[in-house]
């Protein structure tokens, strides 16, 4: 009876620790900024060919491309998993032509890389995120 | 007048020493509520409990090691102390002196032999590497032997007339007699194992088996205020144990006069 406060504190402390052990991670993940990811896609680009006497001809070619929103100053964010949580890492890419909201990627991305094309907020390198797509 | 002045001086000195001892804990406690960016005072606690997975793994490892070692150490120590006090056998005193030496030896001296033995038994990097040396640590035995040597033997002799069963004598006579001392030893053994650093650092390599005492000391890339919150949580279990058994601790040590 004398130590009732201590009993309550002890029980509450260990229950709190158990709750955080089982559900803390899930609750934390729900608080992370949401991002949408995609793989690099093959797109048909229409390329203008300028000839010497200013005549213009155009041709189409298949290129690897990403949406314009995914690239900022030749940098993209790639989604990786670290310690059970999704983390974005910044990577530099070599870009080519732009066509209808898509940018040609010449190098810097593997086909299996998950690239962030939409984020809830401004991202930072190694920031933990929640992938929703 | 002079007596009163001396008493005041002594009180001041004690207060000064108390402040020196309490200051680090107090400063850790205050810093655990300070955050760099937000005013939300519990953010550090939430971050360490939700974001840092290693923290809870280490916490439960520490709880597991400390509880199991304390419980099993007491189970081993009580019959061992009884045997030491009641049985007559050759080399008894020599064995007792070895026990005393083991207690007096710094931990670092016994680490290497323990390491070699655990390696030969194939127990390195397993939880047994931490549990076994802890379970058979001689501190509990020493405490109980001292207590039993200092107490009256008449109750044990009377119990012997009633029954021949050593287990019954242990359960119904020795354990109640040692109750205060057992609680005192439990607090000591728990606190010692809760704070262990050297043994896990040397005997374990897998991060998932390390106790919180080691992980907290080696963690990197984390906000220092969040770490303070972790340190406060780390302090709570030994404090709870002390709050439960502090009367037994004082009585147990008082009887032993150590």
Short mmCIF file of C-alpha atoms in Angstrom, two decimals:
data_model
loop_
_atom_site.label_atom_id
_atom_site.label_comp_id
_atom_site.label_asym_id
_atom_site.label_seq_id
_atom_site.Cartn_x
_atom_site.Cartn_y
_atom_site.Cartn_z
CA UNK A 1 0.00 0.00 0.00
CA UNK A 2 2.91 2.27 0.96
CA UNK A 3 4.52 1.83 -2.44
CA UNK A 4 1.39 2.04 -4.59
CA UNK A 5 2.78 5.03 -6.52
CA UNK A 6 5.97 3.13 -7.24
CA UNK A 7 4.01 0.06 -8.40
CA UNK A 8 1.96 2.23 -10.77
CA UNK A 9 5.08 3.98 -12.10
CA UNK A 10 6.90 0.67 -12.64
CA UNK A 11 3.97 -0.93 -14.47
CA UNK A 12 3.43 2.19 -16.60
CA UNK A 13 7.15 2.41 -17.44
CA UNK A 14 7.44 -1.17 -18.64
CA UNK A 15 4.11 -1.05 -20.49
CA UNK A 16 5.30 2.12 -22.26
CA UNK A 17 8.54 0.42 -23.22
CA UNK A 18 6.61 -2.60 -24.53
CA UNK A 19 4.22 -0.41 -26.51
CA UNK A 20 7.11 1.44 -28.13
CA UNK A 21 8.90 -1.85 -28.79
CA UNK A 22 5.95 -3.30 -30.71
CA UNK A 23 4.32 -0.24 -32.25
CA UNK A 24 6.79 2.66 -31.90
CA UNK A 25 8.41 2.01 -35.24
CA UNK A 26 5.09 1.88 -37.12
CA UNK A 27 3.93 5.11 -35.47
CA UNK A 28 7.22 6.78 -36.37
CA UNK A 29 7.00 5.66 -40.01
CA UNK A 30 3.53 7.23 -40.26
CA UNK A 31 5.05 10.61 -39.32
CA UNK A 32 7.66 10.53 -42.12
CA UNK A 33 7.19 12.61 -45.30
CA UNK A 34 5.44 10.75 -48.09
CA UNK A 35 7.17 10.20 -51.41
CA UNK A 36 6.13 8.63 -54.69
CA UNK A 37 8.72 6.64 -56.61
CA UNK A 38 9.14 5.14 -60.04
CA UNK A 39 11.68 3.31 -62.17
CA UNK A 40 13.32 4.93 -65.15
CA UNK A 41 11.07 4.62 -68.21
CA UNK A 42 11.62 4.30 -71.89
CA UNK A 43 10.04 7.21 -73.78
CA UNK A 44 9.74 8.17 -77.37
CA UNK A 45 11.35 11.57 -77.88
CA UNK A 46 10.98 13.71 -80.95
CA UNK A 47 14.39 15.17 -81.71
CA UNK A 48 14.89 18.16 -84.01
CA UNK A 49 17.78 17.83 -86.45
CA UNK A 50 19.11 21.19 -87.68
CA UNK A 51 20.85 21.04 -90.99
CA UNK A 52 23.49 23.41 -92.28
CA UNK A 53 21.13 25.56 -94.38
CA UNK A 54 18.76 26.16 -91.43
CA UNK A 55 16.26 23.60 -92.57
CA UNK A 56 14.85 21.59 -89.70
CA UNK A 57 13.94 17.95 -89.74
CA UNK A 58 12.73 15.88 -86.90
CA UNK A 59 13.06 12.26 -85.94
CA UNK A 60 11.89 10.08 -83.08
CA UNK A 61 14.06 7.94 -80.82
CA UNK A 62 13.54 5.77 -77.72
CA UNK A 63 15.41 7.08 -74.67
CA UNK A 64 15.54 6.46 -70.94
CA UNK A 65 13.74 9.34 -69.27
CA UNK A 66 12.34 10.66 -66.01
CA UNK A 67 9.67 13.27 -65.32
CA UNK A 68 10.98 16.83 -65.00
CA UNK A 69 9.84 17.01 -61.34
CA UNK A 70 12.18 14.17 -60.37
CA UNK A 71 15.30 16.09 -61.40
CA UNK A 72 16.60 19.25 -59.83
CA UNK A 73 19.94 20.71 -60.95
CA UNK A 74 20.94 17.32 -62.42
CA UNK A 75 20.32 15.67 -59.06
CA UNK A 76 17.77 12.99 -58.22
CA UNK A 77 16.74 11.21 -55.02
CA UNK A 78 16.98 7.42 -55.02
CA UNK A 79 15.01 5.39 -52.50
CA UNK A 80 16.96 2.84 -50.46
CA UNK A 81 16.21 0.80 -47.36
CA UNK A 82 18.22 1.31 -44.22
CA UNK A 83 17.48 -0.32 -40.86
CA UNK A 84 13.94 -1.16 -41.92
CA UNK A 85 13.08 2.39 -43.03
CA UNK A 86 13.10 3.95 -46.49
CA UNK A 87 15.84 6.56 -46.91
CA UNK A 88 16.48 8.88 -49.86
CA UNK A 89 20.00 9.40 -51.12
CA UNK A 90 20.95 12.15 -53.51
CA UNK A 91 22.62 11.16 -56.78
CA UNK A 92 23.96 13.12 -59.69
CA UNK A 93 22.83 12.20 -63.23
CA UNK A 94 23.80 13.20 -66.74
CA UNK A 95 20.78 14.61 -68.52
CA UNK A 96 20.06 15.02 -72.21
CA UNK A 97 17.10 16.40 -74.15
CA UNK A 98 13.81 17.47 -72.70
CA UNK A 99 10.48 16.56 -74.32
CA UNK A 100 6.92 17.01 -73.11
CA UNK A 101 7.75 17.18 -69.42
CA UNK A 102 10.28 14.33 -69.56
CA UNK A 103 14.05 14.56 -69.43
CA UNK A 104 16.39 12.11 -71.10
CA UNK A 105 18.83 10.42 -68.70
CA UNK A 106 22.16 9.60 -70.27
CA UNK A 107 23.84 8.01 -67.25
CA UNK A 108 23.76 7.73 -63.45
CA UNK A 109 20.73 5.48 -62.94
CA UNK A 110 20.27 1.72 -62.95
CA UNK A 111 16.99 0.25 -64.24
CA UNK A 112 16.13 -1.16 -60.76
CA UNK A 113 16.64 2.16 -58.92
CA UNK A 114 13.54 3.65 -57.34
CA UNK A 115 13.54 7.36 -58.10
CA UNK A 116 11.51 9.88 -56.14
CA UNK A 117 9.34 11.94 -58.50
CA UNK A 118 6.98 13.51 -55.99
CA UNK A 119 7.56 14.42 -52.35
CA UNK A 120 5.38 15.91 -49.67
CA UNK A 121 8.14 18.32 -48.70
CA UNK A 122 11.64 19.42 -49.71
CA UNK A 123 13.94 16.41 -49.21
CA UNK A 124 17.43 16.25 -47.77
CA UNK A 125 20.14 13.69 -48.37
CA UNK A 126 19.73 10.56 -46.17
CA UNK A 127 16.32 11.71 -44.99
CA UNK A 128 13.93 8.98 -43.84
CA UNK A 129 10.72 8.87 -45.85
CA UNK A 130 7.57 6.80 -46.36
CA UNK A 131 7.06 5.40 -49.81
CA UNK A 132 3.41 5.28 -50.83
CA UNK A 133 3.73 4.24 -54.45
CA UNK B 1 28.92 27.16 20.16
CA UNK B 2 31.95 25.48 18.55
CA UNK B 3 29.97 22.23 18.27
CA UNK B 4 27.15 24.06 16.49
CA UNK B 5 29.64 25.72 14.13
CA UNK B 6 31.29 22.36 13.36
CA UNK B 7 27.91 20.83 12.67
CA UNK B 8 27.02 23.66 10.25
CA UNK B 9 30.38 23.28 8.50
CA UNK B 10 29.83 19.54 8.16
CA UNK B 11 26.37 20.13 6.72
CA UNK B 12 27.82 22.57 4.18
CA UNK B 13 30.52 20.09 3.16
CA UNK B 14 27.93 17.31 2.80
CA UNK B 15 25.70 19.63 0.75
CA UNK B 16 28.63 20.56 -1.49
CA UNK B 17 29.54 16.90 -2.06
CA UNK B 18 25.88 16.06 -2.72
CA UNK B 19 25.66 18.82 -5.35
CA UNK B 20 28.83 17.54 -7.03
CA UNK B 21 27.33 14.05 -7.20
CA UNK B 22 23.85 15.13 -8.29
CA UNK B 23 24.94 17.74 -10.85
CA UNK B 24 25.69 15.35 -13.78
CA UNK B 25 22.35 13.55 -13.36
CA UNK B 26 20.47 16.82 -12.97
CA UNK B 27 22.14 18.33 -16.02
CA UNK B 28 21.39 15.15 -18.05
CA UNK B 29 17.76 15.35 -16.93
CA UNK B 30 17.42 19.03 -17.93
CA UNK B 31 19.21 18.53 -21.27
CA UNK B 32 16.94 15.57 -22.10
CA UNK B 33 14.03 18.03 -22.39
CA UNK B 34 15.95 20.61 -24.45
CA UNK B 35 15.67 20.38 -28.20
CA UNK B 36 17.50 22.26 -30.90
CA UNK B 37 14.64 23.12 -33.23
CA UNK B 38 11.30 22.63 -31.49
CA UNK B 39 9.79 23.60 -28.18
CA UNK B 40 8.21 20.20 -27.79
CA UNK B 41 9.92 19.00 -24.64
CA UNK B 42 9.27 15.27 -25.01
CA UNK B 43 10.57 15.12 -28.58
CA UNK B 44 13.92 13.61 -27.51
CA UNK B 45 12.16 10.77 -25.68
CA UNK B 46 9.83 10.07 -28.59
CA UNK B 47 12.68 10.11 -31.09
CA UNK B 48 14.87 7.71 -29.12
CA UNK B 49 11.96 5.33 -28.51
CA UNK B 50 10.51 5.42 -32.02
CA UNK B 51 13.31 6.27 -34.43
CA UNK B 52 16.34 4.58 -32.92
CA UNK B 53 15.70 0.85 -33.14
CA UNK B 54 18.98 0.01 -31.37
CA UNK B 55 17.79 1.72 -28.21
CA UNK B 56 14.91 -0.63 -27.41
CA UNK B 57 16.87 -3.69 -28.55
CA UNK B 58 19.65 -2.68 -26.16
CA UNK B 59 17.19 -1.86 -23.40
CA UNK B 60 15.55 -5.30 -23.49
CA UNK B 61 18.95 -6.97 -23.78
CA UNK B 62 20.04 -5.13 -20.63
CA UNK B 63 16.81 -6.08 -18.83
CA UNK B 64 17.23 -9.72 -19.89
CA UNK B 65 20.89 -9.99 -18.86
CA UNK B 66 20.44 -8.19 -15.55
CA UNK B 67 17.27 -10.03 -14.46
CA UNK B 68 18.49 -13.51 -15.47
CA UNK B 69 21.96 -13.02 -13.95
CA UNK B 70 20.55 -11.60 -10.70
CA UNK B 71 17.96 -14.34 -10.32
CA UNK B 72 20.26 -17.25 -11.15
CA UNK B 73 23.18 -15.79 -9.19
CA UNK B 74 20.99 -15.73 -6.08
CA UNK B 75 19.79 -19.28 -6.72
CA UNK B 76 23.41 -20.43 -6.91
CA UNK B 77 24.71 -18.24 -4.10
CA UNK B 78 22.28 -19.16 -1.30
CA UNK B 79 22.94 -22.95 -1.29
CA UNK B 80 26.66 -22.31 -1.88
CA UNK B 81 26.85 -20.01 1.14
CA UNK B 82 24.91 -22.52 3.25
CA UNK B 83 27.30 -25.28 2.23
CA UNK B 84 30.29 -23.09 3.04
CA UNK B 85 28.96 -22.34 6.53
CA UNK B 86 27.53 -25.70 7.51
CA UNK B 87 29.53 -28.39 5.74
CA UNK B 88 32.97 -29.46 6.84
CA UNK B 89 35.21 -30.41 3.94
CA UNK B 90 38.86 -30.36 3.06
CA UNK B 91 40.31 -27.13 1.64
CA UNK B 92 37.24 -25.20 2.75
CA UNK B 93 39.25 -22.26 4.00
CA UNK B 94 41.51 -22.28 0.94
CA UNK B 95 38.44 -22.17 -1.30
CA UNK B 96 37.05 -19.31 0.73
CA UNK B 97 40.30 -17.37 0.37
CA UNK B 98 40.14 -17.94 -3.42
CA UNK B 99 36.62 -16.48 -3.35
CA UNK B 100 37.88 -13.41 -1.54
CA UNK B 101 40.71 -13.04 -4.07
CA UNK B 102 38.23 -13.30 -6.93
CA UNK B 103 36.21 -10.46 -5.45
CA UNK B 104 39.28 -8.34 -4.86
CA UNK B 105 40.65 -8.88 -8.37
CA UNK B 106 39.87 -6.14 -10.86
CA UNK B 107 37.46 -7.24 -13.56
CA UNK B 108 40.07 -6.69 -16.27
CA UNK B 109 42.27 -9.43 -14.75
CA UNK B 110 39.57 -12.09 -15.06
CA UNK B 111 38.47 -11.00 -18.53
CA UNK B 112 41.24 -12.81 -20.40
CA UNK B 113 40.83 -16.20 -18.65
CA UNK B 114 37.07 -15.90 -19.09
CA UNK B 115 37.54 -15.08 -22.77
CA UNK B 116 39.81 -18.09 -23.32
CA UNK B 117 37.43 -20.43 -21.53
CA UNK B 118 34.39 -19.14 -23.40
CA UNK B 119 36.29 -19.45 -26.69
CA UNK B 120 37.21 -23.08 -25.90
CA UNK B 121 33.58 -23.80 -25.00
CA UNK B 122 32.41 -22.19 -28.25
CA UNK B 123 30.27 -19.69 -26.38
CA UNK B 124 31.81 -16.47 -27.63
CA UNK B 125 29.32 -14.13 -29.29
CA UNK B 126 26.40 -15.89 -27.64
CA UNK B 127 24.26 -14.64 -24.75
CA UNK B 128 25.80 -17.35 -22.55
CA UNK B 129 29.12 -15.50 -22.73
CA UNK B 130 27.55 -12.74 -20.67
CA UNK B 131 25.24 -14.85 -18.53
CA UNK B 132 27.60 -17.59 -17.29
CA UNK B 133 30.38 -15.42 -15.76
CA UNK B 134 27.68 -13.25 -14.18
CA UNK B 135 25.70 -16.15 -12.71
CA UNK B 136 28.76 -17.61 -11.01
CA UNK B 137 30.22 -14.31 -9.78
CA UNK B 138 31.25 -14.76 -6.13
CA UNK B 139 29.90 -11.51 -4.64
CA UNK B 140 26.56 -12.98 -3.51
CA UNK B 141 28.16 -16.01 -1.86
CA UNK B 142 30.59 -13.79 -0.01
CA UNK B 143 27.80 -11.58 1.30
CA UNK B 144 25.68 -14.53 2.47
CA UNK B 145 28.63 -16.35 4.05
CA UNK B 146 29.49 -13.24 6.04
CA UNK B 147 25.90 -12.91 7.16
CA UNK B 148 25.46 -16.58 8.10
CA UNK B 149 28.77 -16.64 9.98
CA UNK B 150 27.63 -13.70 12.02
CA UNK B 151 24.17 -15.07 12.84
CA UNK B 152 23.09 -17.63 15.42
CA UNK B 153 23.25 -21.32 14.44
CA UNK B 154 20.56 -22.43 16.89
CA UNK B 155 17.71 -22.01 14.39
CA UNK B 156 19.50 -24.15 11.83
CA UNK B 157 20.29 -26.79 14.44
CA UNK B 158 16.65 -26.79 15.57
CA UNK B 159 15.54 -27.18 11.96
CA UNK B 160 17.92 -30.12 11.55
CA UNK B 161 16.17 -31.90 14.39
CA UNK B 162 12.88 -31.47 12.54
CA UNK B 163 13.98 -32.54 9.08
CA UNK B 164 16.90 -34.04 7.18
CA UNK B 165 15.96 -32.33 3.94
CA UNK B 166 18.53 -29.67 3.01
CA UNK B 167 16.08 -28.17 0.51
CA UNK B 168 13.48 -27.67 3.26
CA UNK B 169 16.06 -26.11 5.59
CA UNK B 170 17.16 -23.80 2.79
CA UNK B 171 13.63 -22.78 1.87
CA UNK B 172 12.10 -22.44 5.31
CA UNK B 173 15.06 -21.40 7.48
CA UNK B 174 17.98 -20.01 5.50
CA UNK B 175 16.11 -18.00 2.87
CA UNK B 176 13.84 -16.19 5.39
CA UNK B 177 16.91 -15.53 7.54
CA UNK B 178 18.81 -14.16 4.55
CA UNK B 179 15.85 -12.24 3.12
CA UNK B 180 17.19 -8.75 3.83
CA UNK B 181 20.64 -9.75 2.64
CA UNK B 182 19.23 -11.35 -0.54
CA UNK B 183 17.47 -8.11 -1.48
CA UNK B 184 20.64 -6.11 -0.81
CA UNK B 185 22.69 -8.52 -2.95
CA UNK B 186 20.01 -8.42 -5.68
CA UNK B 187 20.28 -4.63 -5.92
CA UNK B 188 24.07 -4.80 -6.12
CA UNK B 189 24.17 -7.62 -8.68
CA UNK B 190 21.46 -6.02 -10.83
CA UNK B 191 23.18 -2.62 -10.81
CA UNK B 192 26.56 -4.18 -11.60
CA UNK B 193 25.20 -6.10 -14.57
CA UNK B 194 23.01 -3.24 -15.76
CA UNK B 195 26.13 -1.10 -16.10
CA UNK B 196 28.49 -3.72 -17.54
CA UNK B 197 30.59 -2.53 -20.45
CA UNK B 198 33.82 -4.53 -20.61
CA UNK B 199 32.37 -8.06 -20.84
CA UNK B 200 29.94 -7.42 -23.73
CA UNK B 201 32.54 -5.37 -25.59
CA UNK B 202 34.98 -8.28 -25.50
CA UNK B 203 32.72 -11.35 -25.53
CA UNK B 204 30.13 -10.17 -28.06
CA UNK B 205 30.47 -8.91 -31.60
CA UNK B 206 26.85 -9.05 -32.84
CA UNK B 207 25.19 -5.68 -32.32
CA UNK B 208 21.77 -7.23 -31.69
CA UNK B 209 22.99 -8.89 -28.50
CA UNK B 210 24.72 -5.89 -26.92
CA UNK B 211 23.26 -4.31 -23.78
CA UNK B 212 22.27 -0.66 -23.71
CA UNK B 213 25.27 0.32 -21.56
CA UNK B 214 27.61 -0.54 -24.44
CA UNK B 215 25.42 0.82 -27.24
CA UNK B 216 24.83 4.16 -25.50
CA UNK B 217 28.56 4.63 -25.11
CA UNK B 218 29.36 3.88 -28.74
CA UNK B 219 26.49 5.44 -30.67
CA UNK B 220 27.29 8.01 -33.37
CA UNK B 221 25.40 10.42 -35.63
CA UNK B 222 22.72 11.28 -33.13
CA UNK B 223 21.60 14.54 -31.58
CA UNK B 224 23.17 14.81 -28.13
CA UNK B 225 19.90 15.90 -26.51
CA UNK B 226 18.19 12.77 -27.82
CA UNK B 227 21.04 10.79 -26.30
CA UNK B 228 20.39 12.51 -22.96
CA UNK B 229 16.77 11.31 -23.12
CA UNK B 230 18.08 7.79 -23.69
CA UNK B 231 20.41 8.13 -20.71
CA UNK B 232 17.49 9.14 -18.47
CA UNK B 233 15.44 6.11 -19.57
CA UNK B 234 18.53 3.96 -18.98
CA UNK B 235 18.69 5.24 -15.38
CA UNK B 236 15.08 4.35 -14.51
CA UNK B 237 15.20 0.53 -13.93
CA UNK B 238 18.03 0.63 -11.33
CA UNK B 239 16.28 3.54 -9.61
CA UNK B 240 13.01 1.55 -9.49
CA UNK B 241 14.89 -1.40 -8.00
CA UNK B 242 16.57 0.83 -5.44
CA UNK B 243 13.23 2.40 -4.47
CA UNK B 244 11.78 -1.06 -3.85
CA UNK B 245 14.67 -2.44 -1.86
CA UNK B 246 16.47 0.55 -0.36
CA UNK B 247 15.37 -0.37 3.17
CA UNK B 248 16.65 -3.92 2.75
CA UNK B 249 19.84 -2.57 1.24
CA UNK B 250 20.52 -0.38 4.27
CA UNK B 251 19.60 -3.15 6.73
CA UNK B 252 21.56 -5.79 4.82
CA UNK B 253 24.71 -3.74 4.68
CA UNK B 254 24.22 -2.50 8.24
CA UNK B 255 24.15 -6.05 9.57
CA UNK B 256 27.30 -6.92 7.67
CA UNK B 257 29.07 -3.81 8.83
CA UNK B 258 30.92 -3.51 5.51
#
